[in-house]
CSV table of C-alpha atoms in Angstrom, one decimal:
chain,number,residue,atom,x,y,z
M,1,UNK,CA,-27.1,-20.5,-2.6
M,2,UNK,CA,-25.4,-22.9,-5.0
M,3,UNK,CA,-21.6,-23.3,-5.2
M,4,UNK,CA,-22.2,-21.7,-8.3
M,5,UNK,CA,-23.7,-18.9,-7.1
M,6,UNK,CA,-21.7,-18.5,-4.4
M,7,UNK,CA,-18.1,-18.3,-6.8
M,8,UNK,CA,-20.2,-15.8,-8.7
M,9,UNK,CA,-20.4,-14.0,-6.0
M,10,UNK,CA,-17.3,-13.8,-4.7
M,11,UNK,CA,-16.0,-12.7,-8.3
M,12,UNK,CA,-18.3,-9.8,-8.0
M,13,UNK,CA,-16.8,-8.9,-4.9
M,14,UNK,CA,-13.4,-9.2,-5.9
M,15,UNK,CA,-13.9,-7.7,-9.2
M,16,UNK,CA,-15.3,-4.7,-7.2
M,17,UNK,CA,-12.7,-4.5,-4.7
M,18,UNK,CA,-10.5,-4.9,-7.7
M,19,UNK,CA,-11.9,-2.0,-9.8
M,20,UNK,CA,-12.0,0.3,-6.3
M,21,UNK,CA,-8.5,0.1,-6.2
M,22,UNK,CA,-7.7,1.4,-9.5
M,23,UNK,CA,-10.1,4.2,-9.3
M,24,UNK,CA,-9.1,5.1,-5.9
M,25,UNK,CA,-5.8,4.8,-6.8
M,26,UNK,CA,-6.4,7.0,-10.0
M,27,UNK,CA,-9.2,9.1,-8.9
M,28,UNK,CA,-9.0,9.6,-5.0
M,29,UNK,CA,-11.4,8.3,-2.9
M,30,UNK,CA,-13.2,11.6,-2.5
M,31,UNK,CA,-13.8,12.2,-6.2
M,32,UNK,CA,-14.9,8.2,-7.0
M,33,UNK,CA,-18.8,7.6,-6.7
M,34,UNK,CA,-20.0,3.9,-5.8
M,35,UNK,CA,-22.3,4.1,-9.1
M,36,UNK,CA,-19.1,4.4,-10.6
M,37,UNK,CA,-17.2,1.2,-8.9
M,38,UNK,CA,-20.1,-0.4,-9.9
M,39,UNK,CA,-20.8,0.5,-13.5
M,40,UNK,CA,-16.6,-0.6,-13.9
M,41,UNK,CA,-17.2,-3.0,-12.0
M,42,UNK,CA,-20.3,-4.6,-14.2
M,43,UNK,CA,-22.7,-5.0,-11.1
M,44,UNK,CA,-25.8,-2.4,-9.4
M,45,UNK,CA,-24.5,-0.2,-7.3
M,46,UNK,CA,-27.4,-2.2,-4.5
M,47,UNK,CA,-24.4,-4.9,-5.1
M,48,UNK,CA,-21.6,-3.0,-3.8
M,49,UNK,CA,-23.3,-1.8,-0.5
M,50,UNK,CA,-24.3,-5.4,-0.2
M,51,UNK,CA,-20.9,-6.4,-0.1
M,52,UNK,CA,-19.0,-3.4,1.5
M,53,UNK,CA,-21.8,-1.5,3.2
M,54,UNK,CA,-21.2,2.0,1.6
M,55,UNK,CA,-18.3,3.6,-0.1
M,56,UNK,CA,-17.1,4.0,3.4
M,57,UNK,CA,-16.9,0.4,4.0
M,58,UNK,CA,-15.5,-0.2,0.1
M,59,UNK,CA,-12.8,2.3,1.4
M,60,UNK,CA,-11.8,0.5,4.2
M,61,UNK,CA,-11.8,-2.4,2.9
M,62,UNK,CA,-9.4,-1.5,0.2
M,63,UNK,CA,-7.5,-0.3,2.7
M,64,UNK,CA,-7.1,-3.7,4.1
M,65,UNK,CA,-6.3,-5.2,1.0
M,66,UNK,CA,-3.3,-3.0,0.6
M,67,UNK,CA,-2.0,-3.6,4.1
M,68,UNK,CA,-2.9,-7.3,3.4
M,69,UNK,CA,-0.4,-7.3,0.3
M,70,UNK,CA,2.1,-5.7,2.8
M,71,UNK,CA,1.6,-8.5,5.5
M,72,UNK,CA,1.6,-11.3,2.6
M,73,UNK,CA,4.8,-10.4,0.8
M,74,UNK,CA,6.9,-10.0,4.6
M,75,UNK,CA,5.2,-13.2,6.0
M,76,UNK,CA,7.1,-14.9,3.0
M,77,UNK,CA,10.6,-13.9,4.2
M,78,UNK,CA,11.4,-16.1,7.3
M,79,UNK,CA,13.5,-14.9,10.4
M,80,UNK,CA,16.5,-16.2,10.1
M,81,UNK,CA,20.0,-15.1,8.7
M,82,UNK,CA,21.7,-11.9,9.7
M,83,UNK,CA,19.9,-8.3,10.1
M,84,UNK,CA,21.4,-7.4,6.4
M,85,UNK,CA,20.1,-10.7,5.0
M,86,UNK,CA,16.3,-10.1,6.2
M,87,UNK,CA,16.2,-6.2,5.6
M,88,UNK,CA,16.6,-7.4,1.6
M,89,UNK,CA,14.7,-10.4,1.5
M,90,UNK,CA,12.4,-8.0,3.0
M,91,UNK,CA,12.7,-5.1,0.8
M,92,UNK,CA,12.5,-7.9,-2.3
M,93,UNK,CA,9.5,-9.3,-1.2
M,94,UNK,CA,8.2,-5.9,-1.3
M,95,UNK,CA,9.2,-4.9,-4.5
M,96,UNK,CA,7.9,-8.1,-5.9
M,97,UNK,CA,4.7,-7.4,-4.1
M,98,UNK,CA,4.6,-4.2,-6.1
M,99,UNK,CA,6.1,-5.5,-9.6
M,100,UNK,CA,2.8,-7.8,-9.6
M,101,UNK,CA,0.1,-5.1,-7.8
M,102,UNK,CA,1.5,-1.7,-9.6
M,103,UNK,CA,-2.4,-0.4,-8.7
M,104,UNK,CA,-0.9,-0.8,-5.5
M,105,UNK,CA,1.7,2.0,-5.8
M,106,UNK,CA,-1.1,4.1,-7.0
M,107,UNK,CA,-3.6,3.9,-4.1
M,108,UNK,CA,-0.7,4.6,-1.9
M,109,UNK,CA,1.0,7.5,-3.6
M,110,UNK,CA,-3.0,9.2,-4.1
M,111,UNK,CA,-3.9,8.1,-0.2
M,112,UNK,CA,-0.8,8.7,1.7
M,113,UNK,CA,0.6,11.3,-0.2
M,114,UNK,CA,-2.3,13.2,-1.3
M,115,UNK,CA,-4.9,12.2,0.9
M,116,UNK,CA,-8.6,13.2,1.0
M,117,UNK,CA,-9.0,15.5,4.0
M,118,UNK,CA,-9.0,13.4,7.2
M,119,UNK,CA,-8.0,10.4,5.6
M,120,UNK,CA,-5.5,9.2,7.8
M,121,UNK,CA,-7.1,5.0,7.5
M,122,UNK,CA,-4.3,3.4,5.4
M,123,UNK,CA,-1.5,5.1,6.7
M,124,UNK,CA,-2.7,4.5,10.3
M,125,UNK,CA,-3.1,0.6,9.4
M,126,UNK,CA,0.2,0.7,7.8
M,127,UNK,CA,2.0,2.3,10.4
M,128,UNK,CA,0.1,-0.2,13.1
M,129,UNK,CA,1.4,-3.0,10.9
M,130,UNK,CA,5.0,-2.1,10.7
M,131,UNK,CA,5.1,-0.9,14.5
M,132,UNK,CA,3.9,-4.8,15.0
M,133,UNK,CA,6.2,-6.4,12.4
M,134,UNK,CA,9.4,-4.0,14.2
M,135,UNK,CA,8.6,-5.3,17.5
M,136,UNK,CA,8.5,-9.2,16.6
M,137,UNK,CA,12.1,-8.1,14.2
M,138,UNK,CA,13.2,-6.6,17.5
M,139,UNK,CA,12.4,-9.6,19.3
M,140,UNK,CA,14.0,-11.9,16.8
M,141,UNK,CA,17.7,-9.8,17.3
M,142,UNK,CA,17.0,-8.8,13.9
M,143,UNK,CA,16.2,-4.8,14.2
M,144,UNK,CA,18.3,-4.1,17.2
M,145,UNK,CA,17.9,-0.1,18.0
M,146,UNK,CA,17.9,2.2,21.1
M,147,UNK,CA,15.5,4.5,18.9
M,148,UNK,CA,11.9,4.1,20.0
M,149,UNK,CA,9.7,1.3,18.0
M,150,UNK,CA,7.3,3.7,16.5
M,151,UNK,CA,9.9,5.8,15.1
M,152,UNK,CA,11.9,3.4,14.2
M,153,UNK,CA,9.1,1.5,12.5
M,154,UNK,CA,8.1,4.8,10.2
M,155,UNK,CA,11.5,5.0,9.6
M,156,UNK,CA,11.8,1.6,7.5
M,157,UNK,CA,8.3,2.3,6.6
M,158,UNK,CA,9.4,5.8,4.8
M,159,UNK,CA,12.5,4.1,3.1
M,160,UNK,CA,10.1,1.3,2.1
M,161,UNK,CA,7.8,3.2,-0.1
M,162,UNK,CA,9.6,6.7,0.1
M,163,UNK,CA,11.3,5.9,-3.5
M,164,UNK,CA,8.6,4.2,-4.9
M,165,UNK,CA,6.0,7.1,-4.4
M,166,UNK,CA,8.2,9.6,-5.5
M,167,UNK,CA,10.0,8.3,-8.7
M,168,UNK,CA,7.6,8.8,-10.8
M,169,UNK,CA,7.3,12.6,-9.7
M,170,UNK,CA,10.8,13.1,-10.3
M,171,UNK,CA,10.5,11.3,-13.8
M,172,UNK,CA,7.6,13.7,-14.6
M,173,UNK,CA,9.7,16.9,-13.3
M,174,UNK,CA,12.5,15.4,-15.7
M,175,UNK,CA,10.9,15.1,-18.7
M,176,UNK,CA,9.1,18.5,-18.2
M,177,UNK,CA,12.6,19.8,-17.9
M,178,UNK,CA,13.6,18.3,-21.2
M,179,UNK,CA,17.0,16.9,-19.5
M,180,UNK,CA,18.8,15.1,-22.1
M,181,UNK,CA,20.3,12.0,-19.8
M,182,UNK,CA,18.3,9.6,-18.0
M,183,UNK,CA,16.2,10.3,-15.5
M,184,UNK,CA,18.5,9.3,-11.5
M,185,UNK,CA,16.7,6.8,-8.9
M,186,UNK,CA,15.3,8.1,-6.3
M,187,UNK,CA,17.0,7.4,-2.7
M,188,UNK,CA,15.4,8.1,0.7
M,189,UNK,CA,17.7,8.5,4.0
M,190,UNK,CA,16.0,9.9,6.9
M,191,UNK,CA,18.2,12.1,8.9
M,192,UNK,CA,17.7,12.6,13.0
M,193,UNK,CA,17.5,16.1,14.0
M,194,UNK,CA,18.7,15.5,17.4
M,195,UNK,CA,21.9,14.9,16.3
C-alpha cells in the first residue's frame, strides 16, 4: 500500500469512527445499523467491519475515543499547585474538551444516561479511568480523602459530567413550561447518606 493509500485509509477510518459518534450519540447504539455508519460515512459497509470488526467492535471503539478525549484534556493539566488550582484546571480542560467535541456530550448523555440494555462499556471504562487518575491525584497530595478511591473517584466523575448531561433536559422542561426568565444552571452536589 502506497502512503497514499494508506492516508486514505486512515481518513475512512476516522471519518467512520467520526460519523459513529454522532449517530450513536443521536441514535443509540442499539437503533444505528453499520449499513448506516457506512452509507454516512461514504464507504461499504465490508469497509467498516474491515476496520472495527462488527458494530460491536465500532462500539467499543468509540467508546475508547470518548475515554481517550477524557485522558487527553487531564493529561494537559500538570500536577502541581494547590488541590483548588488542579480541580479547575482540571474541570477547564474538560469543558474545553467538550466546547470543541459537543458530539461528545451526546454519546455520553444517550450511553450513560440512557443506555441500551446491558450497556455498561463506557461508563465501566470511564469509571476505570477516573479510579486510576484519583489514585495518582491521591498520590500527588492532590485529592486527599478518607472516603474510599472508587467512590471517591464517581464522585468527581458525577460532578464532572452530572451538569453537562442534564442541562439541556432542564432547558427542554423550561421551555415546555413557557417560564418567562432564563433558563438556571444546573449544579450537582452529591450528598453522603451515612451522615
Amino acid at each position: 500500500m502506497t502512503v497514499r493509500a494508506n492516508g486514505a485509509a486512515a481518513d475512512a477510518k476516522e471519518r467512520i469512527l467520526t460519523v459513529a459518534l454522532d449517530l450513536f450519540g443521536e441514535r443509540g447504539v442499539a437503533a444505528t445499523s453499520l449499513r448506516e455508519v457506512a452509507r454516512v460515512a461514504g464507504v461499504t459497509p465490508g469497509l467498516v467491519v474491515h476496520h472495527f470488526g462488527g458494530k460491536e467492535g465500532l462500539h467499543g471503539r468509540v467508546d475508547d475515543h470518548v475515554v481517550a478525549l477524557f485522558s487527553q484534556a487531564l493529561d494537559s493539566v500538570p500536577l502541581s499547585g494547590s488541590t483548588v488550582q488542579v480541580a479547575t484546571a482540571r474541570d477547564d480542560a474538560i469543558t474545553q474538551m467538550f466546547e470543541a467535541n459537543p458530539e461528545a456530550i451526546d454519546y455520553l448523555r444517550r450511553v450513560v444516561v440512557t443506555p441500551d440494555p446491558g450497556d455498561v462499556g463506557l461508563a465501566r471504562k470511564l469509571i476505570e479511568e477516573t479510579v486510576t487518575r484519583t489514585r495518582t491525584l491521591r498520590e500527588h497530595g492532590i485529592a486527599r480523602s478518607r472516603t474510599p478511591v472508587e467512590e471517591q473517584a464517581v464522585t468527581v466523575l458525577v460532578e464532572q459530567l452530572g451538569h453537562r448531561l442534564l442541562q439541556p433536559t432542564l432547558s427542554r422542561l423550561w421551555t415546555i413550561a413557557g417560564a418567562d426568565s432564563s433558563v438556571p444552571t444546573v449544579r450537582v452536589t452529591l450528598q453522603d447518606r451515612r451522615d
